[in-house]
XYZ file of C-alpha atoms in Angstrom:
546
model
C 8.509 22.126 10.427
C 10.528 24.827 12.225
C 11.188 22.995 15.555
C 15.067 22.778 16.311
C 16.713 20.614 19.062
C 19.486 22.042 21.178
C 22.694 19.723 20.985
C 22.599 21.115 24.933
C 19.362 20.087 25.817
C 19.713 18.772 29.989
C 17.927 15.393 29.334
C 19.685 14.196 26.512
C 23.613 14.825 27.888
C 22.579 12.973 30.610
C 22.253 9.758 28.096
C 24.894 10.665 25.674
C 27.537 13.119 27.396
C 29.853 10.086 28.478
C 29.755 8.861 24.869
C 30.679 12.637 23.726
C 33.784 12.756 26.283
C 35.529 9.389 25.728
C 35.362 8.552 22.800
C 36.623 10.817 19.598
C 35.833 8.951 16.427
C 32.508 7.857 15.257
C 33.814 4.730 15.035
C 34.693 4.083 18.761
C 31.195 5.823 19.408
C 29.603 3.694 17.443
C 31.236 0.365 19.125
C 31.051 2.100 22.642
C 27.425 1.880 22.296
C 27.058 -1.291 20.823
C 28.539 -2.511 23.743
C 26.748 -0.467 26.695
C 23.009 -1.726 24.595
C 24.414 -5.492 24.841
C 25.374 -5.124 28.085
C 23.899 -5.775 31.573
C 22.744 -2.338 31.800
C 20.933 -2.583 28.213
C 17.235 -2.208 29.071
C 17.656 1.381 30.798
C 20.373 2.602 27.635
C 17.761 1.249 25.128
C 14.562 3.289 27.380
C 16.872 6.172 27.526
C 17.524 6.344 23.840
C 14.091 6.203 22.760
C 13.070 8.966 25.190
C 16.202 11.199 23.410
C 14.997 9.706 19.916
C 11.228 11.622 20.763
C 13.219 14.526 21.459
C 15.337 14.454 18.698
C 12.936 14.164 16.371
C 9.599 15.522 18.037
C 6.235 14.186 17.247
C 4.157 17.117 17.535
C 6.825 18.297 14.490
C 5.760 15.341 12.511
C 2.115 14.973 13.076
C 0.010 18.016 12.159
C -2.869 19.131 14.662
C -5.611 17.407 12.445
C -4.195 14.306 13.718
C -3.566 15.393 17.206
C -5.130 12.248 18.747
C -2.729 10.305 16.993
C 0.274 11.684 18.533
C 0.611 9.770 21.960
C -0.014 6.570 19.449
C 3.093 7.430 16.893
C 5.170 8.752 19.919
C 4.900 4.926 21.743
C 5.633 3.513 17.643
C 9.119 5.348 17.456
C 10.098 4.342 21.253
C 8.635 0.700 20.601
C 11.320 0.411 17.321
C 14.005 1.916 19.404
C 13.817 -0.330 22.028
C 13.662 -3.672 18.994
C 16.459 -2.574 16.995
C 19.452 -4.576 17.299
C 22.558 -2.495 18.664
C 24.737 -3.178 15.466
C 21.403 -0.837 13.547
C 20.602 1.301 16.372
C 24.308 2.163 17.410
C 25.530 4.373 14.056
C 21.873 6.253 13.919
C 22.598 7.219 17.650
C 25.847 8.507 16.893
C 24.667 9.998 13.350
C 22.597 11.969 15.251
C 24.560 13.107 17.790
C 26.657 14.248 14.719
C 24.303 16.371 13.394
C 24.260 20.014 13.521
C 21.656 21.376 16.016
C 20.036 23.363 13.482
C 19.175 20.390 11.182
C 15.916 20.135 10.537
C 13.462 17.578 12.115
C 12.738 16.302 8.299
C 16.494 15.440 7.681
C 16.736 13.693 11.088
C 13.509 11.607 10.009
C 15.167 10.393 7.504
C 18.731 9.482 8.368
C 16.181 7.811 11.159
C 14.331 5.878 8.767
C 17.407 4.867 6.549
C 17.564 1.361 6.243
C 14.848 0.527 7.907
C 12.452 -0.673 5.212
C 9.758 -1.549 7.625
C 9.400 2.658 9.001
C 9.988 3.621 5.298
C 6.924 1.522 4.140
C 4.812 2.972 6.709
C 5.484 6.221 5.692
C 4.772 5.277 1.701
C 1.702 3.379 2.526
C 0.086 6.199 4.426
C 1.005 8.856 1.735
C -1.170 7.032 -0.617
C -4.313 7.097 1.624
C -6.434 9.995 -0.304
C -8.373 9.733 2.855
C -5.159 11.678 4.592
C -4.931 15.618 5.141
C -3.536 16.467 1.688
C -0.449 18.398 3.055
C 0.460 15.641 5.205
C 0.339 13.672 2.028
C 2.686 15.528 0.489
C 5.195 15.951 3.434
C 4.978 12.067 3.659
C 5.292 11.844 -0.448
C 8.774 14.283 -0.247
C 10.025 12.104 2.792
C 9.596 9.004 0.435
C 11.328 10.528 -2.254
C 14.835 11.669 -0.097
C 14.925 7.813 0.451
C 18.282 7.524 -0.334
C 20.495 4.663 1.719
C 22.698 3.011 -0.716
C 25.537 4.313 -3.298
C 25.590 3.762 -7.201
C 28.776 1.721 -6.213
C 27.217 -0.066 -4.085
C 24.891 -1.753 -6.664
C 27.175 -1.851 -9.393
C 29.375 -4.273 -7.154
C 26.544 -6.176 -6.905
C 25.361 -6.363 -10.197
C 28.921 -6.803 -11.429
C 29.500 -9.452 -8.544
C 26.207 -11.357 -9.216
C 26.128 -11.556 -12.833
C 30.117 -12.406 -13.499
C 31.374 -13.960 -17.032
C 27.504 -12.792 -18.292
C 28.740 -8.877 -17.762
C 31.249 -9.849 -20.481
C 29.478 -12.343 -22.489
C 26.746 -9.753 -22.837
C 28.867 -6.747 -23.142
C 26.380 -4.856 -20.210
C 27.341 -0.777 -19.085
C 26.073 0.262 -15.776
C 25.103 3.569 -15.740
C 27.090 5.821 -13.276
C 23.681 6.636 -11.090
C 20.758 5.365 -9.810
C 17.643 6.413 -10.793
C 15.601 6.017 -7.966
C 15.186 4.424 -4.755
C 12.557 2.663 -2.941
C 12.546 0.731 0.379
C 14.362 -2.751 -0.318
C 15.840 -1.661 -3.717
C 17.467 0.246 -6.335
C 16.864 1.054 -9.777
C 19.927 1.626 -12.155
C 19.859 1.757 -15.840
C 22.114 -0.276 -18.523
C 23.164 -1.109 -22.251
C 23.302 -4.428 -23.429
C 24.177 -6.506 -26.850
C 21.052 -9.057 -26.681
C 22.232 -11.909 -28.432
C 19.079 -12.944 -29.778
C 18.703 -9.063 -31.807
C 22.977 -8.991 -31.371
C 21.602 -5.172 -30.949
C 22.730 -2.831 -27.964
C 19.578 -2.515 -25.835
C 18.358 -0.617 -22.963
C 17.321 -2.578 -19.609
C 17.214 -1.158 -15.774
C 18.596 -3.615 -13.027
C 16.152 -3.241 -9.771
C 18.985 -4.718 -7.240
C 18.012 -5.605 -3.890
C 20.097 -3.404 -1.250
C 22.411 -5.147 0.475
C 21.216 -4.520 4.303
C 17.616 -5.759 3.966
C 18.767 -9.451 4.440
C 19.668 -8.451 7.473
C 17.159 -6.040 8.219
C 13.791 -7.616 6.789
C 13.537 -10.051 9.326
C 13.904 -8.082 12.044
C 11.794 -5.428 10.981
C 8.614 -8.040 9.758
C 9.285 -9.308 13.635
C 8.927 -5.076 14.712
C 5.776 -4.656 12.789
C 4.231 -7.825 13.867
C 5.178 -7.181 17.703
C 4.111 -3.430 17.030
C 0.481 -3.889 16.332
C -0.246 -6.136 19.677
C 1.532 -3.750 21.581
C -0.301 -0.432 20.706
C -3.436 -2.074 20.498
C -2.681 -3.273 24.246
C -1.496 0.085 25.458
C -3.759 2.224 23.180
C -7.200 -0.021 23.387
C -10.376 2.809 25.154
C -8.670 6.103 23.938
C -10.802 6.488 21.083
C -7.873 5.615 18.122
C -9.645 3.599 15.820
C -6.228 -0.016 16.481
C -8.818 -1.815 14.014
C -7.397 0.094 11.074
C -3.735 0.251 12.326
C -3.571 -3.068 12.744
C -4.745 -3.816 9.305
C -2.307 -1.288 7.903
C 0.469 -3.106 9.439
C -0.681 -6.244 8.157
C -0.667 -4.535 4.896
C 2.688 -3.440 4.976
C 4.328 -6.500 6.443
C 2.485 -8.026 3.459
C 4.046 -5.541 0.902
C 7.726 -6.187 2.349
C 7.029 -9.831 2.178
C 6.697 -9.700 -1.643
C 9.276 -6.687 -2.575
C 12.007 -8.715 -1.264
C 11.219 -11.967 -3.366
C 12.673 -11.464 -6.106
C 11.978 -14.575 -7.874
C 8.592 -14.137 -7.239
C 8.371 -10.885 -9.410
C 10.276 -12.658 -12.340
C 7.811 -15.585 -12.588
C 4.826 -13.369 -12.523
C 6.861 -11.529 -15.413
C 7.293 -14.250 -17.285
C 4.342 -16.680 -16.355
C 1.128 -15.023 -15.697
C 0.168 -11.509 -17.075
C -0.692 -12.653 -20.331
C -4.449 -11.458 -19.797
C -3.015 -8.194 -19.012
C -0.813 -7.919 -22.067
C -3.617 -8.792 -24.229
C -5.402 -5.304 -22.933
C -5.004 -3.402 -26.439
C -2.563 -0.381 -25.400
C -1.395 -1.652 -22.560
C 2.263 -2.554 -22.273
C 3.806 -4.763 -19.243
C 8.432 -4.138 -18.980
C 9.891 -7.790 -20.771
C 11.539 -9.741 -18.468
C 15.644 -10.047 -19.225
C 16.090 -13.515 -17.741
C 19.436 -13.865 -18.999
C 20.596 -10.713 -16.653
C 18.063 -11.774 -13.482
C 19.148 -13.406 -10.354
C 17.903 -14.121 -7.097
C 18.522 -10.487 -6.134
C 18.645 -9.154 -9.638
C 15.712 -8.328 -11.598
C 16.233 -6.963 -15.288
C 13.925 -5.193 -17.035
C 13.369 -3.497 -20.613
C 13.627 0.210 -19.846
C 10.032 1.340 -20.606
C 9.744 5.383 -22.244
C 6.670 6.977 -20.799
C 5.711 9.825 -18.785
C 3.866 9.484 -15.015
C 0.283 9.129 -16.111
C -0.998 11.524 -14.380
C 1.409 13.962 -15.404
C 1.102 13.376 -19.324
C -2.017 14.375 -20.737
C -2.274 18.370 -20.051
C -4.891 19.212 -22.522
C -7.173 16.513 -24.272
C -9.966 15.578 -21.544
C -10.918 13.112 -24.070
C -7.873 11.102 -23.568
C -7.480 11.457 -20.389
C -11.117 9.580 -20.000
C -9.667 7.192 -22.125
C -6.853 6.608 -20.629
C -8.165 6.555 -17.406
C -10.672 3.898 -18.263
C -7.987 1.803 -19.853
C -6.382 1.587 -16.856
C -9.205 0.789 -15.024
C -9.948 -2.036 -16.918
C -6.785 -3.801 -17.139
C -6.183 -3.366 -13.281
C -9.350 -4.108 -12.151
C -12.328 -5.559 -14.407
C -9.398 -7.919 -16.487
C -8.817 -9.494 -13.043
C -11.905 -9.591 -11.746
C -13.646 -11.143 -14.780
C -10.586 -13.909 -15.574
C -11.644 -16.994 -16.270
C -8.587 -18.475 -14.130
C -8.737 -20.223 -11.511
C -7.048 -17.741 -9.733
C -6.597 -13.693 -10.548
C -3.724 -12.235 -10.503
C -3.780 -8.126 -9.578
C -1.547 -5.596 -9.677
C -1.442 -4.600 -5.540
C -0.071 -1.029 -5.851
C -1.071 1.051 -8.717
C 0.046 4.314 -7.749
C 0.482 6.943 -10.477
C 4.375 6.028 -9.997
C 3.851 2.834 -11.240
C 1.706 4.087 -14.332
C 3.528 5.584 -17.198
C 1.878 6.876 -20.685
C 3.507 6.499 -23.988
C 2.280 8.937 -26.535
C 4.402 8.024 -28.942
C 2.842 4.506 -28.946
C -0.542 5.246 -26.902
C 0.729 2.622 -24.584
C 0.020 2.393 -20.733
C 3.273 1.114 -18.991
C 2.711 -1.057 -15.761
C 5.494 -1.306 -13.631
C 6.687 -2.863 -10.584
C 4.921 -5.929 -10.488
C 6.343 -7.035 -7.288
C 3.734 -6.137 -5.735
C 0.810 -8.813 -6.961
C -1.655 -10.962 -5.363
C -4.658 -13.553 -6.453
C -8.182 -13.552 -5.432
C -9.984 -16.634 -5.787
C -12.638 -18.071 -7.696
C -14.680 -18.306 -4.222
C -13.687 -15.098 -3.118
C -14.235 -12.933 -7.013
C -18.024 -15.366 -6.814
C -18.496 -14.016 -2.840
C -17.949 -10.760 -4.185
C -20.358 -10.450 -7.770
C -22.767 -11.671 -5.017
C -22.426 -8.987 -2.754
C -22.456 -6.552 -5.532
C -25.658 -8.100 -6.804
C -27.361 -8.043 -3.685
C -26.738 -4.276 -3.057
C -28.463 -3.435 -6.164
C -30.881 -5.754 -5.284
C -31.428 -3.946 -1.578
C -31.198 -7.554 0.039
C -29.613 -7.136 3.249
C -29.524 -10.695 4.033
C -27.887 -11.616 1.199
C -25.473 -8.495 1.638
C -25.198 -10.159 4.872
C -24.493 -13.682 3.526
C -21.843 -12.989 0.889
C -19.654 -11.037 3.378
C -20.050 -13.690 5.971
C -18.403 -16.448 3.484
C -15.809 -13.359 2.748
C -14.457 -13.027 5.821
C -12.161 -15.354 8.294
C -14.141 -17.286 10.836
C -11.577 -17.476 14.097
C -12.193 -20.516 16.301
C -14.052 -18.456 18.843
C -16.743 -15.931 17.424
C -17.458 -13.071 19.050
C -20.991 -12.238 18.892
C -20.834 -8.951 18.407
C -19.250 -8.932 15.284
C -22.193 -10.154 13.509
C -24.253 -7.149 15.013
C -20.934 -4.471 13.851
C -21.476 -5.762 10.384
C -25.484 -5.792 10.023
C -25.497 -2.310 11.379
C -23.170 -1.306 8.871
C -25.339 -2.858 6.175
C -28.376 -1.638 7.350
C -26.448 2.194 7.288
C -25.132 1.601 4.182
C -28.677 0.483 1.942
C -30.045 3.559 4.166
C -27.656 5.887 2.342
C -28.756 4.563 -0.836
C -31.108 7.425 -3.184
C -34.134 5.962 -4.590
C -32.539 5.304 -7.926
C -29.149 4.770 -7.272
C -27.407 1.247 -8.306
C -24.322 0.482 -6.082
C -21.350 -0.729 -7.827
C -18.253 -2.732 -7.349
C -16.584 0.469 -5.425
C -19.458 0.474 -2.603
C -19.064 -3.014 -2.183
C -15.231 -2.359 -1.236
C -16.099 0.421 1.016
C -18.489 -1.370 2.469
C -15.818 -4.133 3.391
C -13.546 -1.404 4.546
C -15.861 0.138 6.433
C -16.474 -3.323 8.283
C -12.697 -4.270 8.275
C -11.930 -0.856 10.173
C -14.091 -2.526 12.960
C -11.868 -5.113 13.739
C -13.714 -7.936 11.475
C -11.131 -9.942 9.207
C -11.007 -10.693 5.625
C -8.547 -12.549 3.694
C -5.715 -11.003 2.772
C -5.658 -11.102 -0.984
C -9.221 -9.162 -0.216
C -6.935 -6.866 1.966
C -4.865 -6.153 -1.163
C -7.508 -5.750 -3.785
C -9.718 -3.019 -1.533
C -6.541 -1.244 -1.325
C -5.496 -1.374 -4.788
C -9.089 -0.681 -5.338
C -8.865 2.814 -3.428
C -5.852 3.405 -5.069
C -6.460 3.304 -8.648
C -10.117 4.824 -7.719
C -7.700 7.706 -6.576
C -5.322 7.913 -9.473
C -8.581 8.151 -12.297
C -9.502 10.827 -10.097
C -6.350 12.695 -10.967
C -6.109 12.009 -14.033
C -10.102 12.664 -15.586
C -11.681 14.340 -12.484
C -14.982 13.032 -11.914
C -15.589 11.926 -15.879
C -14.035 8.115 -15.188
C -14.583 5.529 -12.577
C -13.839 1.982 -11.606
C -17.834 0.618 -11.829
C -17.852 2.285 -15.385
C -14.842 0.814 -16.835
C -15.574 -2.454 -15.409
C -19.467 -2.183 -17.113
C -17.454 -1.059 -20.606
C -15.433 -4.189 -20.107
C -18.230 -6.427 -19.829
C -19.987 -5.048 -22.423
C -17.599 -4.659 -24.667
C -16.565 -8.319 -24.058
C -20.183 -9.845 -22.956
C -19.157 -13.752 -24.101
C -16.570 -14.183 -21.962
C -17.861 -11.915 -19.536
C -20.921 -14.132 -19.466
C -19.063 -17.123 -19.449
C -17.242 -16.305 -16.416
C -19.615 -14.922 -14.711
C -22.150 -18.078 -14.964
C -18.682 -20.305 -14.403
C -18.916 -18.409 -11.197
C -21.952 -19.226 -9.957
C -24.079 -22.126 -9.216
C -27.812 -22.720 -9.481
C -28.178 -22.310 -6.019
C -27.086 -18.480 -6.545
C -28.854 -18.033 -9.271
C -32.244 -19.638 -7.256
C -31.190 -17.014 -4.547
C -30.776 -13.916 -6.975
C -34.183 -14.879 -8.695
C -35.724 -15.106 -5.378
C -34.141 -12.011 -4.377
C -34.998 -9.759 -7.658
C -38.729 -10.947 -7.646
C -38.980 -9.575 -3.913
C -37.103 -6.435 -4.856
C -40.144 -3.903 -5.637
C -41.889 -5.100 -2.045
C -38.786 -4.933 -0.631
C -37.917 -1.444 -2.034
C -41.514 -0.175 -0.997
C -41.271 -1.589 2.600
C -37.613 0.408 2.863
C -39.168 3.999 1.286
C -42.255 3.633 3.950
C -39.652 3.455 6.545
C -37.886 6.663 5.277
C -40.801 8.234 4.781
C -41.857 7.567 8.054
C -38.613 8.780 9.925
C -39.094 11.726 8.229
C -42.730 12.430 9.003
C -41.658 14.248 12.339
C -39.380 16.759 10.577
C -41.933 17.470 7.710
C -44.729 18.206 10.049
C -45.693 21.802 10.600
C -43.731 24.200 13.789
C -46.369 25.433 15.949
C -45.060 28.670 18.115
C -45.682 28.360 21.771
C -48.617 30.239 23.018
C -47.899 33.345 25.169
């Protein structure tokens, strides 16, 4: 990114210039502005800021050329936010930018931009975990992420000290001096403590809420809400595919929801990953309840190494381990005998740490969880059944009780999703058995037109794609979601069994006996038909006579 902006640039002194003359200190700036976007003349200082926030920090510097298309779409996003913000956020990133020096780069302005504003941030960290993004945008996305930095170490030591009171001194707790990483709504800092149950000095990390997303969550879950209707309104006919935006939104709006509940996080700690814990060499951080608050949540500090940074040599273990994970993220869950399954909803490689010491996975940041039902995990071993079985109207069925039924259907939704069926058991080799990962990107495939599916579904598929990405990185092609989930089952077939005929009743089974003793006509009438398409390009080229 080598684009500069020129402090001089004609269009933007025309907005700012009386704000550079008047006033001196960034502090009547700041409250100069305040007052000109509350004002009567509000509308045309809030239009005339997001065309100098464009400027300032230029699309075409952001998105690369293979996303060209997208441009127009994330150029309307950034004026959209500038024109929601309230004055008391927008007001001090006007004048921090004025501030700058013209040769800052566009990267740095991004990010004082995006400073505490969680909602932009997320974006940004949702989309650098799509594997289905240009990898180098990836990574410029992954670095912006990672210069998150909008609060002080003093900051959240006040809070912690604040929050916590006598129990600071009953409890004898040290604060480090810095924090060890930032994400979007919070802070991680690390700290001793005299456990009175061991009455040893242990290590814990406070994750501390920051202490502008009460005030800026709201507004920002109202943003991305608002944001979605008005891009698809403006945007619907130029060939940007709103389905998926929209559902990305949704997603993220969703993730915000739970990062700020705190509570939330500590119950799922303390209440309902004991199915998880019981994976052998898997390891989930202990809940310090003593130490926890409504905007405190301590944790044992967990050693490890990012997983797919720890295993350099044996490819062995790195199967292993990749399988492990595979299985306690996805096939625990989806073979639970609850009555609801709880997932982990983001396991990105930062959230995945690898003892060696103890051969221990570490999952962290469970925050970020969500429950499928037993209707929705039965809708989905059915539609997973039905693939292998190549029975399109049951394929058909199962996603139809998946998906939400609005009060007016439009018709051709049903024909979006039986074409998509029909393409996918097309692209199906003679011999090849789909799994539980075709079945999710067949219902992302469908989702991306627009069709609706719960959004616990929304959560799993991504998780899905996420963990399907991190095995990648850590064993290459040798490990895989379908085969750790068929290890699971087979490894434990009683309960596997037991859930799985829980699950279903005899009218499934009547329909999956039906379906498997039509399978070998059905199978013979779909290889005539591809054999017959194909006729035309296997038959002999004559040459034209001359």
């Amino acid at each position: 990114m080598e684009h500069r902006i020129k402090i001089g640039d004609a269009q933007l002194r025309q907005a700012i210039e009386p704000f550079l003359q008047a006033y001196k200190t960034p502090a009547e700036r700041v409250r100069a502005i305040e007052g000109a976007l509350a004002g009567g003349a509000g509308k045309f200082w809030r239009d005339e800021l997001a065309k100098w926030t464009v400027r300032m920090v230029p699309v075409e510097e952001l998105v690369p050329a293979v996303y060209r298309q997208w441009r127009p779409l994330v150029r309307d996003a950034m004026m959209f936010v500038v024109t929601r913000l309230s004055a008391e956020r927008l007001a001090p990133k006007v004048v921090e930018q004025m501030e700058l020096s013209p040769d800052t780069p566009v990267e740095e302005r991004l990010l004082r931009f995006i400073a505490k504003v969680p909602g932009l941030q997320k974006i940004g960290q949702v989309l650098a975990r799509n594997r289905n993004m240009d990898p180098r945008f990836r990574r410029a996305l992954a670095e912006l992420e990672n210069g998150i930095s909008d609060v002080t170490a003093d900051e959240i030591r006040a809070i912690i000290f604040r929050q916590l009171g006598k129990q600071v001194e009953t409890c004898a707790v040290k604060v480090d001096s810095k924090i060890l990483f930032e994400a979007s709504v919070s802070a991680v800092v690390g700290f001793s403590w005299r456990n009175p149950e061991t009455r040893r000095r242990e290590r814990g990390v406070f994750k501390v809420l920051k202490p502008h997303i009460p005030n800026c969550y709201a507004e920002d879950m109202k943003i991305l809400q608002h944001l979605a209707v008005h891009l698809a309104r403006k945007h619907r006919g130029t060939g940007v595919r709103l389905a998926g935006l929209a559902e990305t939104l949704t997603e993220i709006r969703l993730l915000l929801e739970h990062e700020v509940d705190f509570r939330r996080e500590q119950n799922t700690l303390l209440n309902d990953l004991d199915v998880i814990r019981s994976v052998k060499g898997v390891r989930v951080p202990r809940l310090i309840q003593t130490l926890s608050t409504v905007n405190i949540t301590a944790l044992s500090q967990e050693k490890g190494v990012k997983v797919t940074e720890a295993l350099a040599r044996s490819s062995k273990l790195r199967v292993s381990i990749a399988l492990r994970l595979a299985e306690a993220l996805i096939a625990v869950p989806a073979l639970a005998r609850d009555q609801d399954s709880i997932f982990h909803a983001d396991p990105h490689a930062g959230n995945l740490l690898y003892d060696k010491k103890s051969d221990q996975l570490v999952i962290l940041d469970w925050a970020l969880t969500e429950r499928l039902t037993r209707s929705q995990r039965k809708n989905v071993l059915i539609l997973i059944m039905m693939m292998a079985l190549r029975d399109s109207e049951g394929i058909l069925k199962a996603i139809d009780r998946l998906r939400h039924h609005g009060a007016t259907e439009d018709p051709g939704q049903a024909r979006l999703i039986h074409e998509h069926v029909a393409r996918f058991l097309d692209g199906l080799t003679l011999f090849q058995v789909p799994g539980a990962m075709d079945a999710m990107r067949l219902l992302d495939a469908i989702a991306l037109e627009g069709i609706r599916f719960p959004s616990a579904l929304l959560m799993f598929r991504k998780a899905s794609f996420t963990l399907e990405g991190v095995l990648e990185d850590i064993a290459g092609p040798n490990a895989d979601v379908d085969t750790a989930v068929a290890r699971h089952a087979w490894a434990h077939w009683v309960d596997a069994g037991i859930t799985v005929f829980s699950l279903l009743a005899p009218t499934d089974w009547l329909s999956l006996d039906w379906s498997a003793l039509t399978f070998t006509s059905r199978l013979g009438v779909r290889t005539l038909q591809r054999a017959w398409r194909l006729l035309p390009n296997l038959a002999p080229q004559t040459s034209p006579a001359h």
